[in-house]
């Protein structure tokens, strides 16, 4: 859950501290790190240009072996953009040869979150990274393993994070040594403990682990927006460093952390893209799995990590949904809202069917549900906060289904 925060704040916080110890200055005191021309050119060479970075992030509980959250974060300095791909914990994997060679044993099929566990505290992150590389076909540069207590302390350090909790959340897991969850629906500022409850809750989502991930991503964006600012980094630097040493395990060296520190304030949060490994939930021999789609996964990885459009798509057809049928469903709180947006889109030249009421789980943001990659993006601008999601089974008889969020008025 703390992927962006840990990669670009906590680790960089350690780099800032080291830089201060060496130079007597803070790296965010002005537009450039160093004032002297020779120092500037030297640091420019050190920091490099057009950096691309893939980081695997694992959120773990107190024993440090069970991964409850997994992301791969891609950063492209030339675009000043972040992409985040969430990996459902129940993803069914056939343990790859590299993992079996690392651990010296054959394993077969298991859930992804078990791969870290079989590696134990010594090899868990390396095993999970190898499995991700095999599944996604990418090279992962670093890993960051974060104890969930880090989330509590970071959120408290920044004075809480305002989010719109999409539903009442109540779940007592204290009998298993886990946390007790009791949150009320609605817009509120969450402290660290309540933020942890939000991201750990996984009971009753209509679309299973994918629904949970969508809530996590919503919270992550709110947290990252608040944390990733020069003012926040300088003000809370001591807390970030403390969290880093206390709760973070990573293979990022100090020299690499110093290099990454320069990019923190250059991140454009409006260019942040968050998606989930494509696939569907399925029971196999009585066990609930998430079955990822290899072909769709390749398309998502190409787009997020390599900026490659799906085969057969051009800029014109990926930005035009006017030849497709659209259904607008009211998942908000205002009566007649779907009818209003239906009329609006018709006036804009879209083919829209009769409006409907959405009976599933309500979320704050609007979901533009599509059957295939490359459509729906042209609809985003009509809504306050909208995301395109490839969920073929949730679209229905139309080509695109728009489920209005509770923040639409």
mmCIF file of C-alpha atoms in Angstrom:
data_model
loop_
_atom_site.group_PDB
_atom_site.id
_atom_site.type_symbol
_atom_site.label_atom_id
_atom_site.label_comp_id
_atom_site.label_asym_id
_atom_site.label_seq_id
_atom_site.Cartn_x
_atom_site.Cartn_y
_atom_site.Cartn_z
ATOM 1 C CA UNK A 1 0.000 0.000 0.000
ATOM 2 C CA UNK A 2 2.854 2.365 0.686
ATOM 3 C CA UNK A 3 4.557 1.748 -2.626
ATOM 4 C CA UNK A 4 4.907 5.294 -3.881
ATOM 5 C CA UNK A 5 5.364 6.722 -0.412
ATOM 6 C CA UNK A 6 8.084 4.239 0.487
ATOM 7 C CA UNK A 7 9.906 4.306 -2.839
ATOM 8 C CA UNK A 8 9.928 8.069 -3.325
ATOM 9 C CA UNK A 9 9.596 9.441 0.200
ATOM 10 C CA UNK A 10 10.887 7.141 2.910
ATOM 11 C CA UNK A 11 13.866 5.875 0.923
ATOM 12 C CA UNK A 12 14.555 9.320 -0.417
ATOM 13 C CA UNK A 13 14.206 10.658 3.098
ATOM 14 C CA UNK A 14 17.240 8.623 4.045
ATOM 15 C CA UNK A 15 19.038 10.024 1.029
ATOM 16 C CA UNK A 16 18.082 13.577 2.013
ATOM 17 C CA UNK A 17 19.447 12.959 5.498
ATOM 18 C CA UNK A 18 22.716 11.598 4.087
ATOM 19 C CA UNK A 19 22.987 14.542 1.697
ATOM 20 C CA UNK A 20 22.463 16.972 4.573
ATOM 21 C CA UNK A 21 25.156 15.291 6.657
ATOM 22 C CA UNK A 22 27.671 15.606 3.807
ATOM 23 C CA UNK A 23 26.821 19.091 2.457
ATOM 24 C CA UNK A 24 25.148 20.850 5.377
ATOM 25 C CA UNK A 25 22.221 21.717 3.082
ATOM 26 C CA UNK A 26 18.790 20.252 2.427
ATOM 27 C CA UNK A 27 18.209 19.091 -1.171
ATOM 28 C CA UNK A 28 14.901 20.923 -1.513
ATOM 29 C CA UNK A 29 16.072 24.402 -0.538
ATOM 30 C CA UNK A 30 15.636 25.833 -4.028
ATOM 31 C CA UNK A 31 15.075 25.024 -7.665
ATOM 32 C CA UNK A 32 18.318 23.069 -7.841
ATOM 33 C CA UNK A 33 20.171 20.914 -5.370
ATOM 34 C CA UNK A 34 23.484 22.783 -5.627
ATOM 35 C CA UNK A 35 24.156 26.437 -6.361
ATOM 36 C CA UNK A 36 27.710 26.110 -7.690
ATOM 37 C CA UNK A 37 27.951 25.301 -11.421
ATOM 38 C CA UNK A 38 30.574 22.598 -10.930
ATOM 39 C CA UNK A 39 28.497 21.014 -8.171
ATOM 40 C CA UNK A 40 25.411 21.169 -10.374
ATOM 41 C CA UNK A 41 27.091 19.436 -13.304
ATOM 42 C CA UNK A 42 28.537 16.787 -11.014
ATOM 43 C CA UNK A 43 25.130 16.054 -9.472
ATOM 44 C CA UNK A 44 23.458 16.079 -12.879
ATOM 45 C CA UNK A 45 25.850 13.338 -13.935
ATOM 46 C CA UNK A 46 25.153 11.427 -10.730
ATOM 47 C CA UNK A 47 21.393 11.734 -11.027
ATOM 48 C CA UNK A 48 21.272 10.742 -14.664
ATOM 49 C CA UNK A 49 18.635 11.365 -17.298
ATOM 50 C CA UNK A 50 15.485 9.583 -18.494
ATOM 51 C CA UNK A 51 15.404 7.138 -15.616
ATOM 52 C CA UNK A 52 12.973 4.248 -15.840
ATOM 53 C CA UNK A 53 12.423 2.215 -12.724
ATOM 54 C CA UNK A 54 10.349 -0.847 -11.796
ATOM 55 C CA UNK A 55 9.838 -1.499 -8.094
ATOM 56 C CA UNK A 56 7.938 -4.403 -6.535
ATOM 57 C CA UNK A 57 6.242 -3.466 -3.280
ATOM 58 C CA UNK A 58 4.919 -5.896 -0.704
ATOM 59 C CA UNK A 59 2.777 -4.964 2.277
ATOM 60 C CA UNK A 60 3.239 -7.506 5.051
ATOM 61 C CA UNK A 61 1.826 -8.150 8.502
ATOM 62 C CA UNK A 62 3.758 -8.283 11.746
ATOM 63 C CA UNK A 63 5.432 -11.651 11.114
ATOM 64 C CA UNK A 64 6.900 -10.311 7.872
ATOM 65 C CA UNK A 65 6.021 -13.308 5.692
ATOM 66 C CA UNK A 66 2.368 -12.991 4.658
ATOM 67 C CA UNK A 67 1.905 -10.469 1.831
ATOM 68 C CA UNK A 68 -1.517 -8.872 1.947
ATOM 69 C CA UNK A 69 -0.798 -6.225 -0.688
ATOM 70 C CA UNK A 70 1.413 -6.341 -3.788
ATOM 71 C CA UNK A 71 2.112 -3.683 -6.437
ATOM 72 C CA UNK A 72 4.592 -3.073 -9.190
ATOM 73 C CA UNK A 73 5.392 0.626 -9.570
ATOM 74 C CA UNK A 74 6.863 1.962 -12.825
ATOM 75 C CA UNK A 75 8.418 5.443 -12.917
ATOM 76 C CA UNK A 76 9.446 7.180 -16.144
ATOM 77 C CA UNK A 77 11.362 10.410 -15.521
ATOM 78 C CA UNK A 78 10.998 11.559 -19.134
ATOM 79 C CA UNK A 79 7.210 11.558 -18.685
ATOM 80 C CA UNK A 80 7.339 12.507 -14.973
ATOM 81 C CA UNK A 81 4.706 9.816 -14.573
ATOM 82 C CA UNK A 82 3.927 6.878 -12.326
ATOM 83 C CA UNK A 83 2.141 3.674 -13.267
ATOM 84 C CA UNK A 84 0.998 1.174 -10.687
ATOM 85 C CA UNK A 85 -0.131 -2.387 -11.378
ATOM 86 C CA UNK A 86 -1.887 -4.141 -8.505
ATOM 87 C CA UNK A 87 -1.498 -7.904 -8.113
ATOM 88 C CA UNK A 88 -4.466 -9.610 -6.399
ATOM 89 C CA UNK A 89 -3.279 -11.680 -3.433
ATOM 90 C CA UNK A 90 -5.278 -14.709 -4.643
ATOM 91 C CA UNK A 91 -3.719 -14.763 -8.131
ATOM 92 C CA UNK A 92 -3.164 -18.393 -9.135
ATOM 93 C CA UNK A 93 0.440 -19.020 -10.162
ATOM 94 C CA UNK A 94 2.511 -22.013 -11.148
ATOM 95 C CA UNK A 95 5.698 -21.414 -9.185
ATOM 96 C CA UNK A 96 8.363 -20.613 -11.772
ATOM 97 C CA UNK A 97 11.654 -22.451 -12.259
ATOM 98 C CA UNK A 98 13.740 -19.535 -10.953
ATOM 99 C CA UNK A 99 11.884 -19.589 -7.626
ATOM 100 C CA UNK A 100 12.239 -23.347 -7.331
ATOM 101 C CA UNK A 101 15.965 -23.074 -8.035
ATOM 102 C CA UNK A 102 16.298 -20.301 -5.437
ATOM 103 C CA UNK A 103 14.572 -22.387 -2.774
ATOM 104 C CA UNK A 104 15.821 -25.794 -3.925
ATOM 105 C CA UNK A 105 12.383 -27.391 -4.056
ATOM 106 C CA UNK A 106 9.480 -27.981 -6.449
ATOM 107 C CA UNK A 107 6.152 -26.415 -5.497
ATOM 108 C CA UNK A 108 3.581 -26.409 -8.311
ATOM 109 C CA UNK A 109 0.435 -24.270 -8.070
ATOM 110 C CA UNK A 110 -0.367 -21.810 -5.268
ATOM 111 C CA UNK A 111 -1.686 -18.304 -4.633
ATOM 112 C CA UNK A 112 0.714 -15.443 -5.316
ATOM 113 C CA UNK A 113 0.753 -14.263 -1.702
ATOM 114 C CA UNK A 114 2.047 -17.713 -0.695
ATOM 115 C CA UNK A 115 5.179 -17.321 -2.839
ATOM 116 C CA UNK A 116 6.631 -14.762 -0.442
ATOM 117 C CA UNK A 117 5.689 -16.986 2.495
ATOM 118 C CA UNK A 118 7.488 -20.082 1.195
ATOM 119 C CA UNK A 119 10.639 -17.993 0.787
ATOM 120 C CA UNK A 120 10.469 -16.992 4.434
ATOM 121 C CA UNK A 121 12.115 -13.898 5.852
ATOM 122 C CA UNK A 122 15.401 -14.682 4.106
ATOM 123 C CA UNK A 123 14.218 -15.300 0.539
ATOM 124 C CA UNK A 124 10.599 -14.099 0.513
ATOM 125 C CA UNK A 125 11.077 -10.834 -1.421
ATOM 126 C CA UNK A 126 13.461 -12.404 -3.946
ATOM 127 C CA UNK A 127 11.050 -15.290 -4.567
ATOM 128 C CA UNK A 128 8.099 -12.943 -5.062
ATOM 129 C CA UNK A 129 10.130 -10.730 -7.422
ATOM 130 C CA UNK A 130 11.166 -13.712 -9.542
ATOM 131 C CA UNK A 131 7.541 -14.850 -9.770
ATOM 132 C CA UNK A 132 6.412 -11.375 -10.829
ATOM 133 C CA UNK A 133 9.117 -11.145 -13.483
ATOM 134 C CA UNK A 134 8.002 -14.508 -14.869
ATOM 135 C CA UNK A 135 4.314 -13.552 -14.857
ATOM 136 C CA UNK A 136 4.670 -10.018 -16.239
ATOM 137 C CA UNK A 137 7.694 -10.436 -18.504
ATOM 138 C CA UNK A 138 9.538 -7.426 -17.088
ATOM 139 C CA UNK A 139 12.746 -6.771 -15.180
ATOM 140 C CA UNK A 140 12.171 -5.539 -11.639
ATOM 141 C CA UNK A 141 14.944 -3.248 -10.413
ATOM 142 C CA UNK A 142 14.207 -3.200 -6.687
ATOM 143 C CA UNK A 143 11.849 -4.465 -4.039
ATOM 144 C CA UNK A 144 10.415 -2.704 -1.009
ATOM 145 C CA UNK A 145 8.824 -4.721 1.801
ATOM 146 C CA UNK A 146 6.762 -2.632 4.192
ATOM 147 C CA UNK A 147 5.275 -3.563 7.550
ATOM 148 C CA UNK A 148 1.694 -2.283 7.775
ATOM 149 C CA UNK A 149 2.642 -0.313 10.889
ATOM 150 C CA UNK A 150 4.513 2.025 8.530
ATOM 151 C CA UNK A 151 1.187 3.080 7.030
ATOM 152 C CA UNK A 152 -0.130 4.011 10.465
ATOM 153 C CA UNK A 153 2.862 6.209 11.294
ATOM 154 C CA UNK A 154 3.094 7.919 7.883
ATOM 155 C CA UNK A 155 -0.611 8.824 7.862
ATOM 156 C CA UNK A 156 -0.390 10.171 11.413
ATOM 157 C CA UNK A 157 2.751 12.141 10.501
ATOM 158 C CA UNK A 158 0.896 14.060 7.772
ATOM 159 C CA UNK A 159 -2.139 14.724 9.974
ATOM 160 C CA UNK A 160 -4.443 12.142 8.418
ATOM 161 C CA UNK A 161 -5.815 11.664 4.904
ATOM 162 C CA UNK A 162 -9.273 12.687 3.692
ATOM 163 C CA UNK A 163 -11.083 9.943 1.760
ATOM 164 C CA UNK A 164 -14.656 9.024 0.903
ATOM 165 C CA UNK A 165 -15.139 5.586 2.489
ATOM 166 C CA UNK A 166 -17.422 3.790 -0.019
ATOM 167 C CA UNK A 167 -19.329 1.638 2.482
ATOM 168 C CA UNK A 168 -19.659 0.688 6.126
ATOM 169 C CA UNK A 169 -16.799 -1.650 7.007
ATOM 170 C CA UNK A 170 -17.083 -3.919 10.033
ATOM 171 C CA UNK A 171 -14.981 -7.026 10.559
ATOM 172 C CA UNK A 172 -13.509 -8.383 13.779
ATOM 173 C CA UNK A 173 -10.342 -10.352 13.021
ATOM 174 C CA UNK A 174 -8.871 -9.950 16.505
ATOM 175 C CA UNK A 175 -9.324 -13.659 17.257
ATOM 176 C CA UNK A 176 -6.623 -14.383 14.668
ATOM 177 C CA UNK A 177 -4.293 -11.726 16.033
ATOM 178 C CA UNK A 178 -5.274 -9.290 13.284
ATOM 179 C CA UNK A 179 -6.950 -5.888 13.490
ATOM 180 C CA UNK A 180 -10.550 -5.027 14.312
ATOM 181 C CA UNK A 181 -12.232 -3.051 11.527
ATOM 182 C CA UNK A 182 -15.082 -0.627 12.200
ATOM 183 C CA UNK A 183 -15.488 2.225 9.686
ATOM 184 C CA UNK A 184 -18.539 4.217 8.655
ATOM 185 C CA UNK A 185 -19.365 5.176 5.082
ATOM 186 C CA UNK A 186 -18.731 8.747 3.955
ATOM 187 C CA UNK A 187 -16.186 11.531 3.497
ATOM 188 C CA UNK A 188 -13.844 11.725 6.486
ATOM 189 C CA UNK A 189 -10.249 12.226 7.558
ATOM 190 C CA UNK A 190 -8.676 8.911 8.499
ATOM 191 C CA UNK A 191 -5.899 8.665 11.044
ATOM 192 C CA UNK A 192 -3.270 5.963 10.736
ATOM 193 C CA UNK A 193 -5.250 3.230 12.469
ATOM 194 C CA UNK A 194 -8.396 3.859 10.442
ATOM 195 C CA UNK A 195 -6.378 4.038 7.221
ATOM 196 C CA UNK A 196 -4.996 0.596 8.011
ATOM 197 C CA UNK A 197 -8.536 -0.678 8.548
ATOM 198 C CA UNK A 198 -9.562 0.684 5.143
ATOM 199 C CA UNK A 199 -6.782 -0.997 3.175
ATOM 200 C CA UNK A 200 -7.018 -4.314 5.053
ATOM 201 C CA UNK A 201 -10.802 -4.726 4.740
ATOM 202 C CA UNK A 202 -11.694 -7.407 2.181
ATOM 203 C CA UNK A 203 -15.129 -8.727 3.162
ATOM 204 C CA UNK A 204 -18.195 -8.397 0.965
ATOM 205 C CA UNK A 205 -16.858 -6.667 -2.147
ATOM 206 C CA UNK A 206 -19.081 -7.586 -5.090
ATOM 207 C CA UNK A 207 -16.072 -8.147 -7.342
ATOM 208 C CA UNK A 208 -13.881 -9.760 -4.692
ATOM 209 C CA UNK A 209 -10.235 -8.801 -4.354
ATOM 210 C CA UNK A 210 -10.507 -6.437 -7.328
ATOM 211 C CA UNK A 211 -12.985 -4.274 -5.399
ATOM 212 C CA UNK A 212 -10.637 -4.154 -2.453
ATOM 213 C CA UNK A 213 -7.768 -3.112 -4.711
ATOM 214 C CA UNK A 214 -9.857 -0.299 -6.204
ATOM 215 C CA UNK A 215 -10.435 1.130 -2.722
ATOM 216 C CA UNK A 216 -6.725 0.774 -1.920
ATOM 217 C CA UNK A 217 -5.811 2.630 -5.098
ATOM 218 C CA UNK A 218 -8.258 5.436 -4.284
ATOM 219 C CA UNK A 219 -6.671 5.828 -0.856
ATOM 220 C CA UNK A 220 -3.133 5.571 -2.225
ATOM 221 C CA UNK A 221 -3.694 8.436 -4.637
ATOM 222 C CA UNK A 222 -5.053 10.648 -1.843
ATOM 223 C CA UNK A 223 -2.132 9.745 0.415
ATOM 224 C CA UNK A 224 0.534 10.214 -2.251
ATOM 225 C CA UNK A 225 -0.893 13.586 -3.291
ATOM 226 C CA UNK A 226 -0.624 14.830 0.285
ATOM 227 C CA UNK A 227 2.766 13.311 1.076
ATOM 228 C CA UNK A 228 4.661 13.998 -2.147
ATOM 229 C CA UNK A 229 5.259 17.702 -1.687
ATOM 230 C CA UNK A 230 8.411 19.563 -0.754
ATOM 231 C CA UNK A 231 6.695 21.062 2.306
ATOM 232 C CA UNK A 232 5.574 17.667 3.570
ATOM 233 C CA UNK A 233 8.934 16.000 2.974
ATOM 234 C CA UNK A 234 10.918 18.696 4.798
ATOM 235 C CA UNK A 235 8.403 19.033 7.639
ATOM 236 C CA UNK A 236 8.109 15.293 8.268
ATOM 237 C CA UNK A 237 11.606 14.170 7.275
ATOM 238 C CA UNK A 238 12.452 12.898 10.753
ATOM 239 C CA UNK A 239 9.318 10.751 10.854
ATOM 240 C CA UNK A 240 10.023 9.332 7.396
ATOM 241 C CA UNK A 241 13.566 8.363 8.348
ATOM 242 C CA UNK A 242 12.338 6.719 11.553
ATOM 243 C CA UNK A 243 9.747 4.719 9.615
ATOM 244 C CA UNK A 244 12.342 3.682 7.047
ATOM 245 C CA UNK A 245 14.693 2.190 9.619
ATOM 246 C CA UNK A 246 11.904 0.636 11.677
ATOM 247 C CA UNK A 247 9.531 -0.887 9.141
ATOM 248 C CA UNK A 248 11.104 -1.052 5.673
ATOM 249 C CA UNK A 249 13.186 -3.826 4.130
ATOM 250 C CA UNK A 250 14.616 -3.067 0.683
ATOM 251 C CA UNK A 251 17.502 -3.789 -1.635
ATOM 252 C CA UNK A 252 17.777 -0.100 -2.613
ATOM 253 C CA UNK A 253 21.274 1.138 -1.765
ATOM 254 C CA UNK A 254 21.991 4.560 -0.282
ATOM 255 C CA UNK A 255 23.609 5.714 -3.532
ATOM 256 C CA UNK A 256 20.506 4.700 -5.494
ATOM 257 C CA UNK A 257 18.245 6.354 -2.928
ATOM 258 C CA UNK A 258 20.198 9.594 -3.350
ATOM 259 C CA UNK A 259 19.715 9.365 -7.104
ATOM 260 C CA UNK A 260 15.966 8.837 -6.753
ATOM 261 C CA UNK A 261 15.562 11.682 -4.244
ATOM 262 C CA UNK A 262 15.946 14.270 -7.000
ATOM 263 C CA UNK A 263 12.803 13.056 -8.739
ATOM 264 C CA UNK A 264 10.347 13.370 -5.844
ATOM 265 C CA UNK A 265 9.075 16.886 -6.511
ATOM 266 C CA UNK A 266 8.966 16.263 -10.271
ATOM 267 C CA UNK A 267 6.259 13.608 -10.048
ATOM 268 C CA UNK A 268 3.069 14.778 -11.760
ATOM 269 C CA UNK A 269 0.224 13.135 -9.838
ATOM 270 C CA UNK A 270 -2.218 13.939 -12.655
ATOM 271 C CA UNK A 271 -0.255 11.482 -14.807
ATOM 272 C CA UNK A 272 -0.481 8.691 -12.255
ATOM 273 C CA UNK A 273 -2.085 5.546 -13.713
ATOM 274 C CA UNK A 274 -3.352 2.697 -11.539
ATOM 275 C CA UNK A 275 -4.617 -0.604 -12.887
ATOM 276 C CA UNK A 276 -5.162 -4.174 -11.722
ATOM 277 C CA UNK A 277 -3.846 -7.387 -13.227
ATOM 278 C CA UNK A 278 -6.596 -8.422 -15.679
ATOM 279 C CA UNK A 279 -8.493 -11.606 -14.936
ATOM 280 C CA UNK A 280 -11.500 -13.130 -13.182
ATOM 281 C CA UNK A 281 -12.290 -14.803 -9.880
ATOM 282 C CA UNK A 282 -12.844 -18.551 -10.015
ATOM 283 C CA UNK A 283 -13.214 -21.524 -7.671
ATOM 284 C CA UNK A 284 -10.983 -24.494 -8.465
ATOM 285 C CA UNK A 285 -11.332 -27.634 -6.335
ATOM 286 C CA UNK A 286 -13.098 -25.575 -3.686
ATOM 287 C CA UNK A 287 -10.370 -22.913 -3.516
ATOM 288 C CA UNK A 288 -11.017 -19.291 -4.493
ATOM 289 C CA UNK A 289 -8.450 -18.005 -6.998
ATOM 290 C CA UNK A 290 -7.961 -14.970 -9.216
ATOM 291 C CA UNK A 291 -7.143 -16.269 -12.720
ATOM 292 C CA UNK A 292 -5.132 -13.702 -14.640
ATOM 293 C CA UNK A 293 -5.449 -13.443 -18.424
ATOM 294 C CA UNK A 294 -1.949 -13.761 -20.005
ATOM 295 C CA UNK A 295 -2.898 -12.068 -23.292
ATOM 296 C CA UNK A 296 -4.575 -9.109 -21.596
ATOM 297 C CA UNK A 297 -1.723 -8.939 -19.088
ATOM 298 C CA UNK A 298 0.754 -8.506 -21.945
ATOM 299 C CA UNK A 299 -1.299 -5.605 -23.330
ATOM 300 C CA UNK A 300 -1.542 -3.921 -19.927
ATOM 301 C CA UNK A 301 2.194 -4.312 -19.268
ATOM 302 C CA UNK A 302 3.064 -2.965 -22.724
ATOM 303 C CA UNK A 303 0.885 0.086 -22.150
ATOM 304 C CA UNK A 304 1.860 0.833 -18.534
ATOM 305 C CA UNK A 305 5.544 -0.052 -18.612
ATOM 306 C CA UNK A 306 6.532 0.523 -22.239
ATOM 307 C CA UNK A 307 3.928 3.081 -23.430
ATOM 308 C CA UNK A 308 2.943 0.757 -26.291
ATOM 309 C CA UNK A 309 -0.647 0.936 -27.583
ATOM 310 C CA UNK A 310 -2.531 -2.385 -27.968
ATOM 311 C CA UNK A 311 -2.202 -4.019 -31.382
ATOM 312 C CA UNK A 312 -4.753 -2.740 -33.870
ATOM 313 C CA UNK A 313 -5.494 0.440 -31.922
ATOM 314 C CA UNK A 314 -4.721 3.889 -33.258
ATOM 315 C CA UNK A 315 -4.972 7.216 -31.521
ATOM 316 C CA UNK A 316 -8.249 7.902 -33.296
ATOM 317 C CA UNK A 317 -10.088 4.709 -32.380
ATOM 318 C CA UNK A 318 -8.710 4.608 -28.832
ATOM 319 C CA UNK A 319 -10.152 8.059 -28.149
ATOM 320 C CA UNK A 320 -13.555 7.688 -29.827
ATOM 321 C CA UNK A 321 -16.453 5.729 -28.319
ATOM 322 C CA UNK A 322 -19.188 7.321 -30.441
ATOM 323 C CA UNK A 323 -19.653 4.236 -32.616
ATOM 324 C CA UNK A 324 -20.384 2.082 -29.550
ATOM 325 C CA UNK A 325 -23.508 1.685 -27.421
ATOM 326 C CA UNK A 326 -23.314 3.119 -23.909
ATOM 327 C CA UNK A 327 -25.422 2.458 -20.816
ATOM 328 C CA UNK A 328 -25.387 4.919 -17.904
ATOM 329 C CA UNK A 329 -26.217 3.429 -14.481
ATOM 330 C CA UNK A 330 -26.915 5.548 -11.427
ATOM 331 C CA UNK A 331 -24.580 4.404 -8.670
ATOM 332 C CA UNK A 332 -24.702 7.799 -7.015
ATOM 333 C CA UNK A 333 -26.968 9.420 -4.462
ATOM 334 C CA UNK A 334 -28.862 11.895 -6.664
ATOM 335 C CA UNK A 335 -32.143 10.774 -8.239
ATOM 336 C CA UNK A 336 -32.321 11.220 -12.002
ATOM 337 C CA UNK A 337 -28.552 11.553 -12.360
ATOM 338 C CA UNK A 338 -28.229 8.745 -14.927
ATOM 339 C CA UNK A 339 -30.958 10.312 -17.077
ATOM 340 C CA UNK A 340 -29.158 13.652 -16.987
ATOM 341 C CA UNK A 341 -25.827 12.172 -18.091
ATOM 342 C CA UNK A 342 -27.596 10.053 -20.715
ATOM 343 C CA UNK A 343 -29.053 13.205 -22.254
ATOM 344 C CA UNK A 344 -25.699 14.994 -22.026
ATOM 345 C CA UNK A 345 -23.848 12.232 -23.864
ATOM 346 C CA UNK A 346 -26.576 11.960 -26.513
ATOM 347 C CA UNK A 347 -26.211 15.681 -27.189
ATOM 348 C CA UNK A 348 -22.474 15.101 -27.616
ATOM 349 C CA UNK A 349 -23.131 12.532 -30.354
ATOM 350 C CA UNK A 350 -22.845 9.298 -28.361
ATOM 351 C CA UNK A 351 -25.214 6.346 -28.745
ATOM 352 C CA UNK A 352 -26.724 5.886 -25.286
ATOM 353 C CA UNK A 353 -29.421 3.412 -24.216
ATOM 354 C CA UNK A 354 -32.049 4.017 -21.530
ATOM 355 C CA UNK A 355 -30.593 4.927 -18.105
ATOM 356 C CA UNK A 356 -30.636 2.331 -15.322
ATOM 357 C CA UNK A 357 -30.082 2.143 -11.565
ATOM 358 C CA UNK A 358 -26.979 0.346 -10.312
ATOM 359 C CA UNK A 359 -27.686 -2.132 -7.497
ATOM 360 C CA UNK A 360 -24.108 -3.177 -6.756
ATOM 361 C CA UNK A 361 -21.547 -1.644 -4.432
ATOM 362 C CA UNK A 362 -21.364 2.136 -4.596
ATOM 363 C CA UNK A 363 -17.979 3.856 -4.943
ATOM 364 C CA UNK A 364 -17.115 7.543 -4.806
ATOM 365 C CA UNK A 365 -15.633 7.669 -8.307
ATOM 366 C CA UNK A 366 -17.311 6.923 -11.641
ATOM 367 C CA UNK A 367 -16.384 3.681 -13.370
ATOM 368 C CA UNK A 368 -16.338 3.459 -17.161
ATOM 369 C CA UNK A 369 -16.570 -0.293 -17.713
ATOM 370 C CA UNK A 370 -15.406 -1.548 -21.113
ATOM 371 C CA UNK A 371 -14.999 -4.940 -22.743
ATOM 372 C CA UNK A 372 -11.683 -4.244 -24.463
ATOM 373 C CA UNK A 373 -8.644 -2.008 -24.070
ATOM 374 C CA UNK A 374 -8.476 1.184 -26.087
ATOM 375 C CA UNK A 375 -11.979 2.607 -25.636
ATOM 376 C CA UNK A 376 -13.667 4.800 -23.086
ATOM 377 C CA UNK A 377 -10.909 7.339 -22.451
ATOM 378 C CA UNK A 378 -12.802 10.041 -24.350
ATOM 379 C CA UNK A 379 -15.628 9.761 -21.794
ATOM 380 C CA UNK A 380 -13.484 10.518 -18.739
ATOM 381 C CA UNK A 381 -13.632 14.299 -19.122
ATOM 382 C CA UNK A 382 -17.423 14.360 -18.685
ATOM 383 C CA UNK A 383 -17.169 13.293 -15.042
ATOM 384 C CA UNK A 384 -15.677 14.678 -11.837
ATOM 385 C CA UNK A 385 -13.527 11.607 -11.110
ATOM 386 C CA UNK A 386 -13.722 8.710 -13.574
ATOM 387 C CA UNK A 387 -11.620 5.651 -14.321
ATOM 388 C CA UNK A 388 -11.731 3.262 -17.266
ATOM 389 C CA UNK A 389 -11.775 -0.389 -16.202
ATOM 390 C CA UNK A 390 -11.644 -3.437 -18.462
ATOM 391 C CA UNK A 391 -14.311 -5.722 -16.954
ATOM 392 C CA UNK A 392 -16.069 -7.580 -19.811
ATOM 393 C CA UNK A 393 -18.380 -9.535 -17.507
ATOM 394 C CA UNK A 394 -19.676 -6.373 -15.807
ATOM 395 C CA UNK A 395 -20.588 -4.395 -18.929
ATOM 396 C CA UNK A 396 -23.835 -6.169 -19.848
ATOM 397 C CA UNK A 397 -25.515 -5.882 -23.243
ATOM 398 C CA UNK A 398 -24.013 -2.515 -24.187
ATOM 399 C CA UNK A 399 -20.428 -1.969 -25.342
ATOM 400 C CA UNK A 400 -19.674 0.411 -22.464
ATOM 401 C CA UNK A 401 -21.326 0.735 -19.067
ATOM 402 C CA UNK A 402 -20.854 3.905 -17.031
ATOM 403 C CA UNK A 403 -21.531 3.464 -13.308
ATOM 404 C CA UNK A 404 -21.847 6.911 -11.769
ATOM 405 C CA UNK A 405 -20.007 7.468 -8.493
ATOM 406 C CA UNK A 406 -21.346 9.105 -5.358
ATOM 407 C CA UNK A 407 -19.232 12.214 -5.969
ATOM 408 C CA UNK A 408 -21.179 13.074 -9.140
ATOM 409 C CA UNK A 409 -23.839 15.743 -8.639
#
